[in-house]
PDB file of C-alpha atoms in Angstrom:
ATOM      1  CA  MET A   1       0.000   0.000   0.000  1.00 40.00           C
ATOM      2  CA  SER A   2       1.471   3.342  -0.941  1.00 51.00           C
ATOM      3  CA  THR A   3       1.387   6.424   1.264  1.00 61.00           C
ATOM      4  CA  PRO A   4      -0.145   9.645  -0.091  1.00 71.00           C
ATOM      5  CA  ALA A   5       2.473  11.992  -1.543  1.00 76.00           C
ATOM      6  CA  SER A   6       1.325  14.765   0.795  1.00 75.00           C
ATOM      7  CA  ASP A   7       2.215  12.634   3.832  1.00 80.00           C
ATOM      8  CA  LEU A   8       5.603  11.667   2.413  1.00 86.00           C
ATOM      9  CA  LEU A   9       6.499  15.205   1.405  1.00 85.00           C
ATOM     10  CA  MET A  10       5.982  16.698   4.853  1.00 85.00           C
ATOM     11  CA  HIS A  11       9.760  16.606   5.313  1.00 90.00           C
ATOM     12  CA  PRO A  12      12.336  18.913   3.671  1.00 92.00           C
ATOM     13  CA  VAL A  13      14.871  16.123   3.009  1.00 94.00           C
ATOM     14  CA  ARG A  14      12.266  14.115   1.104  1.00 93.00           C
ATOM     15  CA  ILE A  15      11.360  17.146  -0.990  1.00 91.00           C
ATOM     16  CA  ARG A  16      15.055  17.653  -1.776  1.00 92.00           C
ATOM     17  CA  LEU A  17      15.380  13.988  -2.792  1.00 95.00           C
ATOM     18  CA  VAL A  18      12.434  14.359  -5.162  1.00 92.00           C
ATOM     19  CA  ASN A  19      14.034  17.519  -6.599  1.00 89.00           C
ATOM     20  CA  ALA A  20      17.361  15.705  -7.073  1.00 92.00           C
ATOM     21  CA  LEU A  21      15.644  12.955  -9.082  1.00 92.00           C
ATOM     22  CA  SER A  22      13.764  15.331 -11.373  1.00 86.00           C
ATOM     23  CA  GLY A  23      14.263  15.189 -15.113  1.00 82.00           C
ATOM     24  CA  ASP A  24      13.961  11.406 -15.260  1.00 83.00           C
ATOM     25  CA  ARG A  25      17.321  10.952 -13.557  1.00 88.00           C
ATOM     26  CA  THR A  26      18.290   7.656 -11.986  1.00 93.00           C
ATOM     27  CA  LEU A  27      20.704   8.026  -9.094  1.00 95.00           C
ATOM     28  CA  THR A  28      22.268   5.871  -6.412  1.00 95.00           C
ATOM     29  CA  THR A  29      22.077   6.791  -2.744  1.00 94.00           C
ATOM     30  CA  ALA A  30      25.761   7.806  -2.936  1.00 93.00           C
ATOM     31  CA  GLU A  31      24.942  10.200  -5.792  1.00 95.00           C
ATOM     32  CA  LEU A  32      21.953  11.519  -3.840  1.00 96.00           C
ATOM     33  CA  CYS A  33      24.213  12.151  -0.829  1.00 95.00           C
ATOM     34  CA  GLU A  34      26.493  14.253  -3.083  1.00 93.00           C
ATOM     35  CA  ARG A  35      23.507  16.356  -4.137  1.00 92.00           C
ATOM     36  CA  LEU A  36      22.370  16.951  -0.556  1.00 93.00           C
ATOM     37  CA  PRO A  37      25.391  18.435   1.216  1.00 88.00           C
ATOM     38  CA  GLY A  38      24.873  18.792   4.927  1.00 88.00           C
ATOM     39  CA  VAL A  39      22.529  15.792   5.109  1.00 94.00           C
ATOM     40  CA  SER A  40      24.048  12.685   6.675  1.00 95.00           C
ATOM     41  CA  GLN A  41      24.288   9.461   4.693  1.00 95.00           C
ATOM     42  CA  ALA A  42      22.119   7.674   7.263  1.00 96.00           C
ATOM     43  CA  THR A  43      19.409  10.329   6.875  1.00 96.00           C
ATOM     44  CA  VAL A  44      19.469  10.046   3.075  1.00 97.00           C
ATOM     45  CA  TYR A  45      19.194   6.233   3.264  1.00 96.00           C
ATOM     46  CA  ARG A  46      16.297   6.455   5.752  1.00 96.00           C
ATOM     47  CA  HIS A  47      14.328   8.913   3.631  1.00 96.00           C
ATOM     48  CA  VAL A  48      15.028   7.068   0.371  1.00 97.00           C
ATOM     49  CA  ALA A  49      13.647   3.918   2.026  1.00 96.00           C
ATOM     50  CA  ALA A  50      10.506   5.811   3.111  1.00 95.00           C
ATOM     51  CA  LEU A  51       9.988   7.179  -0.410  1.00 95.00           C
ATOM     52  CA  VAL A  52      10.430   3.706  -1.938  1.00 95.00           C
ATOM     53  CA  LYS A  53       8.047   2.157   0.589  1.00 93.00           C
ATOM     54  CA  GLY A  54       5.554   4.957  -0.065  1.00 91.00           C
ATOM     55  CA  GLY A  55       5.691   4.440  -3.812  1.00 91.00           C
ATOM     56  CA  LEU A  56       7.272   7.767  -4.839  1.00 92.00           C
ATOM     57  CA  LEU A  57      10.602   6.187  -5.821  1.00 95.00           C
ATOM     58  CA  GLN A  58      11.288   2.955  -7.639  1.00 94.00           C
ATOM     59  CA  VAL A  59      14.405   0.831  -7.890  1.00 95.00           C
ATOM     60  CA  THR A  60      15.523   0.809 -11.525  1.00 95.00           C
ATOM     61  CA  GLY A  61      18.602  -1.364 -11.179  1.00 93.00           C
ATOM     62  CA  GLU A  62      20.983  -3.108  -8.805  1.00 92.00           C
ATOM     63  CA  GLU A  63      24.722  -3.676  -9.063  1.00 90.00           C
ATOM     64  CA  GLN A  64      27.288  -5.350  -6.800  1.00 86.00           C
ATOM     65  CA  VAL A  65      29.819  -2.753  -5.648  1.00 84.00           C
ATOM     66  CA  ARG A  66      32.540  -3.710  -3.168  1.00 85.00           C
ATOM     67  CA  GLY A  67      30.448  -6.430  -1.551  1.00 86.00           C
ATOM     68  CA  THR A  68      27.217  -4.466  -1.257  1.00 86.00           C
ATOM     69  CA  VAL A  69      24.256  -3.995  -3.538  1.00 87.00           C
ATOM     70  CA  GLU A  70      24.044  -0.499  -4.989  1.00 92.00           C
ATOM     71  CA  ARG A  71      20.558   0.429  -6.156  1.00 94.00           C
ATOM     72  CA  ARG A  72      19.585   3.071  -8.666  1.00 96.00           C
ATOM     73  CA  TYR A  73      16.405   5.007  -7.963  1.00 97.00           C
ATOM     74  CA  ALA A  74      14.008   6.933 -10.166  1.00 95.00           C
ATOM     75  CA  LEU A  75      11.107   9.175  -9.355  1.00 92.00           C
ATOM     76  CA  ARG A  76       7.595   7.959 -10.069  1.00 91.00           C
ATOM     77  CA  ARG A  77       6.429  11.357 -11.301  1.00 82.00           C
ATOM     78  CA  GLU A  78       2.774  10.370 -11.480  1.00 79.00           C
ATOM     79  CA  ARG A  79       2.844   9.721  -7.713  1.00 80.00           C
ATOM     80  CA  VAL A  80       4.405  13.067  -6.756  1.00 78.00           C
ATOM     81  CA  ARG A  81       1.684  15.250  -8.228  1.00 74.00           C
ATOM     82  CA  PHE A  82      -0.796  16.953  -5.926  1.00 71.00           C
ATOM     83  CA  ASP A  83      -4.054  16.924  -7.823  1.00 73.00           C
ATOM     84  CA  GLU A  84      -7.162  18.771  -6.715  1.00 80.00           C
ATOM     85  CA  PRO A  85      -8.802  15.762  -4.997  1.00 82.00           C
ATOM     86  CA  ALA A  86      -5.596  15.103  -3.010  1.00 80.00           C
ATOM     87  CA  ALA A  87      -5.373  18.752  -1.971  1.00 82.00           C
ATOM     88  CA  ALA A  88      -9.050  18.711  -0.970  1.00 87.00           C
ATOM     89  CA  ARG A  89      -8.427  15.736   1.345  1.00 86.00           C
ATOM     90  CA  MET A  90      -5.661  17.587   3.161  1.00 87.00           C
ATOM     91  CA  THR A  91      -6.484  19.395   6.390  1.00 89.00           C
ATOM     92  CA  LYS A  92      -5.367  22.961   6.997  1.00 92.00           C
ATOM     93  CA  ASN A  93      -2.673  21.559   9.263  1.00 91.00           C
ATOM     94  CA  ASP A  94      -1.538  19.188   6.472  1.00 88.00           C
ATOM     95  CA  HIS A  95      -1.184  22.206   4.177  1.00 88.00           C
ATOM     96  CA  ARG A  96       0.761  24.008   6.917  1.00 90.00           C
ATOM     97  CA  LEU A  97       3.133  21.045   7.325  1.00 89.00           C
ATOM     98  CA  VAL A  98       3.759  20.595   3.580  1.00 86.00           C
ATOM     99  CA  PHE A  99       4.340  24.346   3.154  1.00 90.00           C
ATOM    100  CA  THR A 100       6.787  24.370   6.091  1.00 91.00           C
ATOM    101  CA  ALA A 101       8.643  21.380   4.650  1.00 88.00           C
ATOM    102  CA  ALA A 102       8.784  23.073   1.237  1.00 88.00           C
ATOM    103  CA  LEU A 103      10.219  26.234   2.788  1.00 92.00           C
ATOM    104  CA  GLY A 104      12.778  24.178   4.710  1.00 90.00           C
ATOM    105  CA  ALA A 105      13.801  22.385   1.511  1.00 89.00           C
ATOM    106  CA  LEU A 106      13.984  25.690  -0.376  1.00 90.00           C
ATOM    107  CA  LEU A 107      16.226  27.240   2.280  1.00 92.00           C
ATOM    108  CA  ALA A 108      18.490  24.170   2.357  1.00 89.00           C
ATOM    109  CA  GLU A 109      18.781  24.148  -1.447  1.00 89.00           C
ATOM    110  CA  PHE A 110      19.567  27.876  -1.521  1.00 92.00           C
ATOM    111  CA  ASN A 111      22.240  27.502   1.171  1.00 91.00           C
ATOM    112  CA  ALA A 112      23.750  24.536  -0.704  1.00 89.00           C
ATOM    113  CA  TYR A 113      23.865  26.688  -3.859  1.00 92.00           C
ATOM    114  CA  LEU A 114      25.559  29.600  -2.049  1.00 93.00           C
ATOM    115  CA  ASP A 115      28.085  27.233  -0.452  1.00 92.00           C
ATOM    116  CA  ARG A 116      29.138  25.793  -3.840  1.00 90.00           C
ATOM    117  CA  ARG A 117      32.421  26.898  -5.256  1.00 93.00           C
ATOM    118  CA  GLY A 118      31.846  29.440  -8.009  1.00 93.00           C
ATOM    119  CA  ALA A 119      28.297  30.349  -7.001  1.00 94.00           C
ATOM    120  CA  ASN A 120      27.487  33.759  -8.459  1.00 95.00           C
ATOM    121  CA  PRO A 121      23.890  34.901  -7.857  1.00 95.00           C
ATOM    122  CA  LEU A 122      24.055  37.670 -10.459  1.00 95.00           C
ATOM    123  CA  ARG A 123      25.566  35.527 -13.240  1.00 94.00           C
ATOM    124  CA  ASP A 124      23.266  32.612 -12.349  1.00 94.00           C
ATOM    125  CA  ALA A 125      20.136  34.820 -12.591  1.00 93.00           C
ATOM    126  CA  VAL A 126      19.121  34.055  -9.003  1.00 94.00           C
ATOM    127  CA  SER A 127      15.794  35.663  -8.227  1.00 92.00           C
ATOM    128  CA  TYR A 128      13.690  35.993  -5.120  1.00 89.00           C
ATOM    129  CA  ARG A 129      10.936  38.485  -5.610  1.00 89.00           C
ATOM    130  CA  GLN A 130       7.749  39.036  -3.741  1.00 90.00           C
ATOM    131  CA  PHE A 131       4.895  41.400  -4.478  1.00 89.00           C
ATOM    132  CA  VAL A 132       1.168  41.686  -3.955  1.00 93.00           C
ATOM    133  CA  ALA A 133      -1.070  41.347  -7.012  1.00 93.00           C
ATOM    134  CA  TRP A 134      -4.625  42.623  -6.762  1.00 94.00           C
ATOM    135  CA  LEU A 135      -6.788  40.234  -8.815  1.00 95.00           C
ATOM    136  CA  THR A 136     -10.433  39.549  -9.512  1.00 94.00           C
ATOM    137  CA  ASP A 137     -11.541  35.915  -9.508  1.00 93.00           C
ATOM    138  CA  GLU A 138     -11.357  35.938 -13.307  1.00 96.00           C
ATOM    139  CA  GLU A 139      -7.874  37.481 -13.344  1.00 97.00           C
ATOM    140  CA  LEU A 140      -6.699  34.946 -10.745  1.00 96.00           C
ATOM    141  CA  GLY A 141      -8.031  32.104 -12.882  1.00 96.00           C
ATOM    142  CA  ALA A 142      -6.204  33.474 -15.927  1.00 97.00           C
ATOM    143  CA  VAL A 143      -2.918  33.851 -14.000  1.00 96.00           C
ATOM    144  CA  VAL A 144      -3.156  30.309 -12.604  1.00 94.00           C
ATOM    145  CA  ALA A 145      -3.919  28.902 -16.069  1.00 96.00           C
ATOM    146  CA  GLN A 146      -1.144  30.839 -17.833  1.00 97.00           C
ATOM    147  CA  VAL A 147       1.522  30.155 -15.208  1.00 95.00           C
ATOM    148  CA  GLY A 148       0.395  26.527 -14.970  1.00 92.00           C
ATOM    149  CA  ALA A 149       0.720  26.082 -18.739  1.00 95.00           C
ATOM    150  CA  LEU A 150       4.188  27.637 -18.762  1.00 96.00           C
ATOM    151  CA  LEU A 151       5.357  25.535 -15.802  1.00 92.00           C
ATOM    152  CA  HIS A 152       3.942  22.377 -17.377  1.00 89.00           C
ATOM    153  CA  GLU A 153       5.820  23.159 -20.590  1.00 93.00           C
ATOM    154  CA  ILE A 154       9.206  23.776 -18.956  1.00 93.00           C
ATOM    155  CA  ALA A 155       8.806  20.892 -16.494  1.00 86.00           C
ATOM    156  CA  ALA A 156       8.768  18.574 -19.508  1.00 86.00           C
ATOM    157  CA  ASN A 157      12.302  19.631 -20.488  1.00 90.00           C
ATOM    158  CA  ALA A 158      14.694  16.710 -20.311  1.00 86.00           C
ATOM    159  CA  PRO A 159      18.222  17.095 -18.964  1.00 87.00           C
ATOM    160  CA  ARG A 160      20.839  17.943 -21.611  1.00 90.00           C
ATOM    161  CA  ASP A 161      24.434  19.093 -21.527  1.00 92.00           C
ATOM    162  CA  ASP A 162      23.389  22.657 -22.383  1.00 96.00           C
ATOM    163  CA  ARG A 163      20.721  22.824 -19.641  1.00 93.00           C
ATOM    164  CA  THR A 164      21.225  23.657 -15.969  1.00 91.00           C
ATOM    165  CA  PRO A 165      18.602  22.535 -13.462  1.00 89.00           C
ATOM    166  CA  TYR A 166      16.986  25.511 -11.717  1.00 91.00           C
ATOM    167  CA  LEU A 167      14.692  25.205  -8.727  1.00 89.00           C
ATOM    168  CA  LEU A 168      11.530  27.196  -9.362  1.00 90.00           C
ATOM    169  CA  SER A 169       9.033  27.609  -6.538  1.00 89.00           C
ATOM    170  CA  THR A 170       5.681  29.302  -6.850  1.00 87.00           C
ATOM    171  CA  ILE A 171       3.701  30.515  -3.881  1.00 87.00           C
ATOM    172  CA  LEU A 172       0.275  32.056  -4.241  1.00 86.00           C
ATOM    173  CA  PHE A 173      -2.272  32.756  -1.513  1.00 86.00           C
ATOM    174  CA  PRO A 174      -4.588  35.603  -0.510  1.00 89.00           C
ATOM    175  CA  THR A 175      -3.126  38.000   2.057  1.00 84.00           C
ATOM    176  CA  GLU A 176      -6.513  39.301   3.188  1.00 85.00           C
ATOM    177  CA  GLN A 177      -9.990  37.872   3.357  1.00 80.00           C
ATOM    178  CA  ARG A 178     -12.711  39.620   1.435  1.00 77.00           C
ATOM    179  CA  GLU A 179     -16.431  39.225   1.683  1.00 74.00           C
ATOM    180  CA  ARG A 180     -17.725  36.946  -1.049  1.00 68.00           C
ATOM    181  CA  PRO A 181     -21.386  36.824  -2.034  1.00 67.00           C
ATOM    182  CA  GLU A 182     -22.999  33.502  -1.147  1.00 65.00           C
TER     183      GLU A 182
END
């Protein structure tokens, strides 16, 4: 029985593992450890096991390496998606926990980027902007549809030698409550 993605992704390390396996990559736990500096090997192994057990990762191959079995893992992308019915089943506290985990993962990824040799936020087009957009319900629907279409298009890009993986996070929520007609 697989665990809902929302339950599995309530931890920043698991979100980072999912990010590391994006683009149809297959990686070993050793390669995943390299991509998550500051996270212990034992922690990576524990969270990989939870993601496999929960059905978000699959073993794509095994190889004997120095007397142990080294497994390669791939993301089951269809299991990681939060569709509307899954989001509707989540409680407000579930949403709070997933959001907190996502922020923790985002901060860890940003720190890992800054700690890399040669990191240059200006050259690398690093961006962190925040602004308030005043929108009608119709305008909000149009923004969600347009941004969703663009994100869907670029998420389909496969890794290539001329492409660099960028972490793109979107956050959208109302900052004030307004009276809505019943």
